Short mmCIF file of C-alpha atoms in Angstrom, two decimals:
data_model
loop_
_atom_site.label_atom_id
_atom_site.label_comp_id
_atom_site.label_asym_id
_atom_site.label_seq_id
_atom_site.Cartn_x
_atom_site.Cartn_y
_atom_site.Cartn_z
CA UNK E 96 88.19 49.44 -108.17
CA UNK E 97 91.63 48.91 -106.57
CA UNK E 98 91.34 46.27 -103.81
CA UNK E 99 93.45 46.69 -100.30
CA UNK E 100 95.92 44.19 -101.44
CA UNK E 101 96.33 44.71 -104.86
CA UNK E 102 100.22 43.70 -106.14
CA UNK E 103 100.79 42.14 -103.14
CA UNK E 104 102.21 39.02 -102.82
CA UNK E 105 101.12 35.99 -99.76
CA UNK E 106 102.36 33.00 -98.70
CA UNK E 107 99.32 30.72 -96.89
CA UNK E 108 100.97 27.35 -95.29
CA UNK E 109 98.33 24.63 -95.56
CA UNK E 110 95.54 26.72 -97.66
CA UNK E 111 94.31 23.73 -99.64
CA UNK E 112 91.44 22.89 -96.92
CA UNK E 113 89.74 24.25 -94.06
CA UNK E 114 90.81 27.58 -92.42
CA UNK E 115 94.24 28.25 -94.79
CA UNK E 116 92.00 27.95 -97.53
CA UNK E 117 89.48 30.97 -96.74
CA UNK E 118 92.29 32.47 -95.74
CA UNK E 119 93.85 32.52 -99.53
CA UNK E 120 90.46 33.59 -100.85
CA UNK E 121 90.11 36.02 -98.81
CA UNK E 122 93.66 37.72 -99.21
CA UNK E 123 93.03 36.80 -103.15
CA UNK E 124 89.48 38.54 -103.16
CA UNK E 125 91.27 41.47 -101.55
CA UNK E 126 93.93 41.36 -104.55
CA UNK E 127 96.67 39.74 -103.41
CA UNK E 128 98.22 36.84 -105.39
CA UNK E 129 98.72 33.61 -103.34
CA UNK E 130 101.42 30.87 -103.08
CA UNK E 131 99.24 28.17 -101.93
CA UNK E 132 101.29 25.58 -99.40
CA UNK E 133 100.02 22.16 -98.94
CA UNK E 134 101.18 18.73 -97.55
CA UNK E 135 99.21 15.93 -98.87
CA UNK E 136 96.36 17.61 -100.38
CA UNK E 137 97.48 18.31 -104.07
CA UNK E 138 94.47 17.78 -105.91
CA UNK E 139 92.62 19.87 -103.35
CA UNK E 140 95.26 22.59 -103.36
CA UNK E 141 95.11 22.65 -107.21
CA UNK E 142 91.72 22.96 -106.97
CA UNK E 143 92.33 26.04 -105.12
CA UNK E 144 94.36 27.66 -107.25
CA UNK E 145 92.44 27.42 -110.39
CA UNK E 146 89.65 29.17 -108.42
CA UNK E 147 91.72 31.91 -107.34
CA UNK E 148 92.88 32.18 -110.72
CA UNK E 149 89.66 32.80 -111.74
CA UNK E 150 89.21 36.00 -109.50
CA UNK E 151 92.44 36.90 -111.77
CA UNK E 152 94.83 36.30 -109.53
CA UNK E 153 98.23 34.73 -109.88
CA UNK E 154 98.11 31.22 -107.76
CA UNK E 155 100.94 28.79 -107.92
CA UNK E 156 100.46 25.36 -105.51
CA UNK E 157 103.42 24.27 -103.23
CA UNK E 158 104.22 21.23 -101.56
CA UNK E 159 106.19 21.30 -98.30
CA UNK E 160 106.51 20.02 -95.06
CA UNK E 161 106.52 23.27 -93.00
CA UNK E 162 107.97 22.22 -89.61
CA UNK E 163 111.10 20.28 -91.84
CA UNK E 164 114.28 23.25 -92.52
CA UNK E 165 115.01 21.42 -95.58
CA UNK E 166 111.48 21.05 -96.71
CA UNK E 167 111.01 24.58 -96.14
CA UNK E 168 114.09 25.93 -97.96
CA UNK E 169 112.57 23.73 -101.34
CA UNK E 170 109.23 25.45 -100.83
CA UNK E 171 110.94 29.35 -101.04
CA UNK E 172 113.09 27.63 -104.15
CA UNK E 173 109.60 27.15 -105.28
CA UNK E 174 108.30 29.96 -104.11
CA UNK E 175 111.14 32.12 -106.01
CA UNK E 176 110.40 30.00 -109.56
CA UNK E 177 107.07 32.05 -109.48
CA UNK E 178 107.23 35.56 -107.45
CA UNK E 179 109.93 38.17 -106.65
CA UNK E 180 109.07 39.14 -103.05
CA UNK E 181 106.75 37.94 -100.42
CA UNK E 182 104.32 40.56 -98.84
CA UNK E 183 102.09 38.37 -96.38
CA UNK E 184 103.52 35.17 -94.83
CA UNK E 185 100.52 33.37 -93.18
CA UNK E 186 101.75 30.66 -90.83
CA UNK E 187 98.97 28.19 -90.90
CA UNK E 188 99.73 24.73 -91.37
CA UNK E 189 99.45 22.52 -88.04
CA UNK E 190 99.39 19.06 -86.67
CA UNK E 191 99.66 17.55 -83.65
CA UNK E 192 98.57 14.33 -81.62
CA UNK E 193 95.29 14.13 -79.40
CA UNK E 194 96.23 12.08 -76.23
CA UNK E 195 96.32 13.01 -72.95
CA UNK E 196 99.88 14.25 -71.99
CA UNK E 197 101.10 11.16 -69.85
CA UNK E 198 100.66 8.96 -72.42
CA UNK E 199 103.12 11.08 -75.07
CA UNK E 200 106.61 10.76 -75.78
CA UNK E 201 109.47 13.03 -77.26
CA UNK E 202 108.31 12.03 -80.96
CA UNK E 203 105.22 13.20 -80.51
CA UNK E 204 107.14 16.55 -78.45
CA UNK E 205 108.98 16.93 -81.53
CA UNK E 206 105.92 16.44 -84.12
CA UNK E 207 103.88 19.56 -82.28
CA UNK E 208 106.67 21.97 -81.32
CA UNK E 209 108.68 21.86 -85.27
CA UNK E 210 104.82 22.06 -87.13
CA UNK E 211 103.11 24.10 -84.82
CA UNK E 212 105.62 26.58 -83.26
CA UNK E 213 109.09 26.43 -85.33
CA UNK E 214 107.69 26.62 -88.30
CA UNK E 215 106.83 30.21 -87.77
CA UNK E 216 110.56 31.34 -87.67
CA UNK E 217 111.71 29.04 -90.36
CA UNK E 218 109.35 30.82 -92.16
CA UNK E 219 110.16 34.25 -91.49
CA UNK E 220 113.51 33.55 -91.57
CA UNK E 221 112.96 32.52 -95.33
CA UNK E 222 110.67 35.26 -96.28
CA UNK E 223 112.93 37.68 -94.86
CA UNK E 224 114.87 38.47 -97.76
CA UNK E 225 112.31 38.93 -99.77
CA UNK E 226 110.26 40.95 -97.64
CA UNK E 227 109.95 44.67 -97.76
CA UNK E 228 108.91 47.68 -95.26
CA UNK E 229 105.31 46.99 -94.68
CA UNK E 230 105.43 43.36 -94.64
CA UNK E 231 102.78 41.01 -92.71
CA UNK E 232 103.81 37.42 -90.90
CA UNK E 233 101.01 36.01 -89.25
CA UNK E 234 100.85 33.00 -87.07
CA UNK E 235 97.60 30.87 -86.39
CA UNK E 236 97.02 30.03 -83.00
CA UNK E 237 94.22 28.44 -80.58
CA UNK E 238 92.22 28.68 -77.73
CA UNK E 239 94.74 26.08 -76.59
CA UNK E 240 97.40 27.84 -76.30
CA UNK E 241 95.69 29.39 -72.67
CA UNK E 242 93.60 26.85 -71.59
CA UNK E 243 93.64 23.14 -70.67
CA UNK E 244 91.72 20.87 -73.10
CA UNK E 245 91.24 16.61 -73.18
CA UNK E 246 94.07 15.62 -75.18
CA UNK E 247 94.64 18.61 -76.17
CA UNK E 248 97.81 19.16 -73.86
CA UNK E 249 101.36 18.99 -76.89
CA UNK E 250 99.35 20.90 -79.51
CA UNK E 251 98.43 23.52 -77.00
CA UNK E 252 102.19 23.59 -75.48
CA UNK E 253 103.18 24.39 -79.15
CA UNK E 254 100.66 27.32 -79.94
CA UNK E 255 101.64 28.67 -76.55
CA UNK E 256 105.21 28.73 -77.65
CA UNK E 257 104.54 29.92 -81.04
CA UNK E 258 102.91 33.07 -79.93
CA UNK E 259 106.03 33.32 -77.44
CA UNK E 260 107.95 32.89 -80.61
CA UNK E 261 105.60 35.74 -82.37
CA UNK E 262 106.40 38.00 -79.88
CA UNK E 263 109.90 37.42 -80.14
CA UNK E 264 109.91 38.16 -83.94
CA UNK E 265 107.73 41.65 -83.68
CA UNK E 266 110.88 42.61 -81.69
CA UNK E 267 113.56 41.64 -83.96
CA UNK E 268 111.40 42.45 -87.22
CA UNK E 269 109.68 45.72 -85.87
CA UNK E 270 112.30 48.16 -86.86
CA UNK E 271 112.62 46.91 -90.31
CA UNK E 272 108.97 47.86 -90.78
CA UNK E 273 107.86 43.84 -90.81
CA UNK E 274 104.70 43.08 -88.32
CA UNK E 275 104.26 40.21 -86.55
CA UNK E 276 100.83 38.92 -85.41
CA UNK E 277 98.70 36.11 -84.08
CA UNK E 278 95.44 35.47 -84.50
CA UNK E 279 93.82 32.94 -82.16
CA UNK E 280 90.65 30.92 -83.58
CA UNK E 281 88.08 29.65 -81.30
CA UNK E 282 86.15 26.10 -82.40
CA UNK E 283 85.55 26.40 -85.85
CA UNK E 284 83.85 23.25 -87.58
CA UNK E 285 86.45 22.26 -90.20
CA UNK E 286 87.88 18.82 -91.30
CA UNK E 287 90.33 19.16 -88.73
CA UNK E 288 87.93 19.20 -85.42
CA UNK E 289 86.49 15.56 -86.93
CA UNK E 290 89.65 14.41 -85.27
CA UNK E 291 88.25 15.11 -81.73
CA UNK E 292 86.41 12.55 -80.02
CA UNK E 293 84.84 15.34 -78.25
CA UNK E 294 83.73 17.32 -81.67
CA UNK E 295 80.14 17.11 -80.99
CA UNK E 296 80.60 18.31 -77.33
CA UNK E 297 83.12 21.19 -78.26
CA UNK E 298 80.42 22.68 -80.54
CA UNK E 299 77.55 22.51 -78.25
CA UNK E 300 79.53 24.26 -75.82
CA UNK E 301 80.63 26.84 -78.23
CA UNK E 302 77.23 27.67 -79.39
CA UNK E 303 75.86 27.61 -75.86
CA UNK E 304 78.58 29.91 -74.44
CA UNK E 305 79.55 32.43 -77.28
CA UNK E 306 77.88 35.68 -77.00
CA UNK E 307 78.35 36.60 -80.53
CA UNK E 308 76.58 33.81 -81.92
CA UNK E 309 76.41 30.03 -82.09
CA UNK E 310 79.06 29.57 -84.87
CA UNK E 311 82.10 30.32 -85.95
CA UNK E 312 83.01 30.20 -89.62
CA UNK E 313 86.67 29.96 -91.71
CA UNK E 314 85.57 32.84 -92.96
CA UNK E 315 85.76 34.64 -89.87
CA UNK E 316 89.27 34.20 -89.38
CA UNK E 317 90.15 34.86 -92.75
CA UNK E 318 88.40 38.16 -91.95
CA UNK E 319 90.72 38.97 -89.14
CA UNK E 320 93.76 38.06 -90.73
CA UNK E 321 92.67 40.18 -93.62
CA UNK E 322 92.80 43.28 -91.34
CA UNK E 323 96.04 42.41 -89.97
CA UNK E 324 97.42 43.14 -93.43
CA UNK E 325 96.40 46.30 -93.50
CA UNK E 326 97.90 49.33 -93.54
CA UNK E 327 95.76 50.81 -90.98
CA UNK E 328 96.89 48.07 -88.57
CA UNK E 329 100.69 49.11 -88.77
CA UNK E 330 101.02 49.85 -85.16
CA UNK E 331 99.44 46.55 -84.01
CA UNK E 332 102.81 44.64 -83.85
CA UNK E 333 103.38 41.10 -81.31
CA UNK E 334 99.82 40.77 -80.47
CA UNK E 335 97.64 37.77 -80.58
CA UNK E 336 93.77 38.72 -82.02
CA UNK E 337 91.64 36.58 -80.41
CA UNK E 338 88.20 35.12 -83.07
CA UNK E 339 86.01 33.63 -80.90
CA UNK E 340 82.74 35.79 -80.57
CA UNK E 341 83.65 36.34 -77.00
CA UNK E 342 83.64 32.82 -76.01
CA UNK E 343 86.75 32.61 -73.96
CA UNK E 344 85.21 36.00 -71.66
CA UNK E 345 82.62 33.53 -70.28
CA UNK E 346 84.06 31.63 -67.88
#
């Protein structure tokens, strides 16, 4: 049976844990091959790869700092060592600090804004060349990026600008066939939200307030970035999907 994606080719920035890594199985199950981006976690993006290698996909690891130009140009050096073109660019990798605003300073400006928001147009302006008609860049956003949360104030500065930034780039890249999408994930329980001293209170109120249901998995935003790259979803261009099982319509 020929899968959605079959032949294509994706890019997933910080796939080894968490949400970037359903995201590569996903887009792999669907038969895409994956470039799987990581920072620190080698052993886990490895890990990764030999799995999605095992659905018989082609899965290469690479290490890069996403939000760093030079970092990024090694990873498409990489990048070009093992594929030809780039179908699906999935702009995933973040970081950020979690203090309340008045106690930041322009480091920690700097930290948010070039791995959460720039990253996205180093990216695409990367991929670009090897990027045909039909291609897919993606962007991960948050909740955040609308609404004031605890210590939450840089990171959600930066996904604000990088679906301003998204928006931009569906513009420029429309014409040339190229689609440019967010998709915004509500609280999903991943590695990541163990950083919040709130994590426990951020679920409850999730599961108490979601109409959809009381959890929210990786999976789930895999799914919708999954039907971004379809074909059927070629008109859908500078838009940011929203994965949250309706929590953010309940006041």
């Amino acid at each position: 049976m020929t899968r959605a994606l079959e032949g294509q080719v994706a890019l997933v920035t910080g796939a080894a844990r968490g949400i970037g890594r359903a995201i590569a199985k996903k887009l792999a199950r669907e038969g895409a091959d994956v470039a799987v981006n990581y920072y620190n976690s080698h052993d886990e993006a490895e890990a990764l790869c030999e799995e999605l290698r095992a659905l018989g996909r082609r899965a290469h690891a690479i290490q890069g700092s996403v939000g760093v130009p030079d970092s990024v140009d090694e990873m498409f050096v990489a990048f070009r060592e093992q594929f030809d073109r780039v179908d699906i660019v999935v702009s995933n990798a973040a970081s950020g600090v979690l203090k309340p605003v008045i106690e930041m300073g322009l480091k920690h400006w700097r930290w948010c804004m070039e791995t959460n928001a720039l990253a996205v147009d180093l990216l695409a302006q990367r991929a670009l060349p090897l990027m045909r008609n039909g291609g897919r860049i993606i962007a991960m956003s948050s909740l955040g990026a609308q609404r004031a949360m605890p210590g939450y104030g840089f990171i959600g500065a930066s996904k604000a600008a990088l679906e301003a930034l998204v928006r931009a780039l569906a513009q420029e890249l429309g014409p040339r066939g190229i689609r440019v999408n967010t998709v915004s994930a509500g609280v999903v329980d991943t590695d990541a939200l163990a950083y919040f001293p709130n994590r426990d209170e951020l679920l409850a109120n999730f599961a108490q307030r979601t109409p959809a249901g009381p959890k929210l998995a990786p999976e789930d935003v895999a799914n919708a970035v999954y039907l971004l790259c379809l074909p059927e979803a070629a008109m859908i261009n500078g838009h940011t999907l929203v994965v949250d099982g309706g929590f953010a319509i309940s006041g």
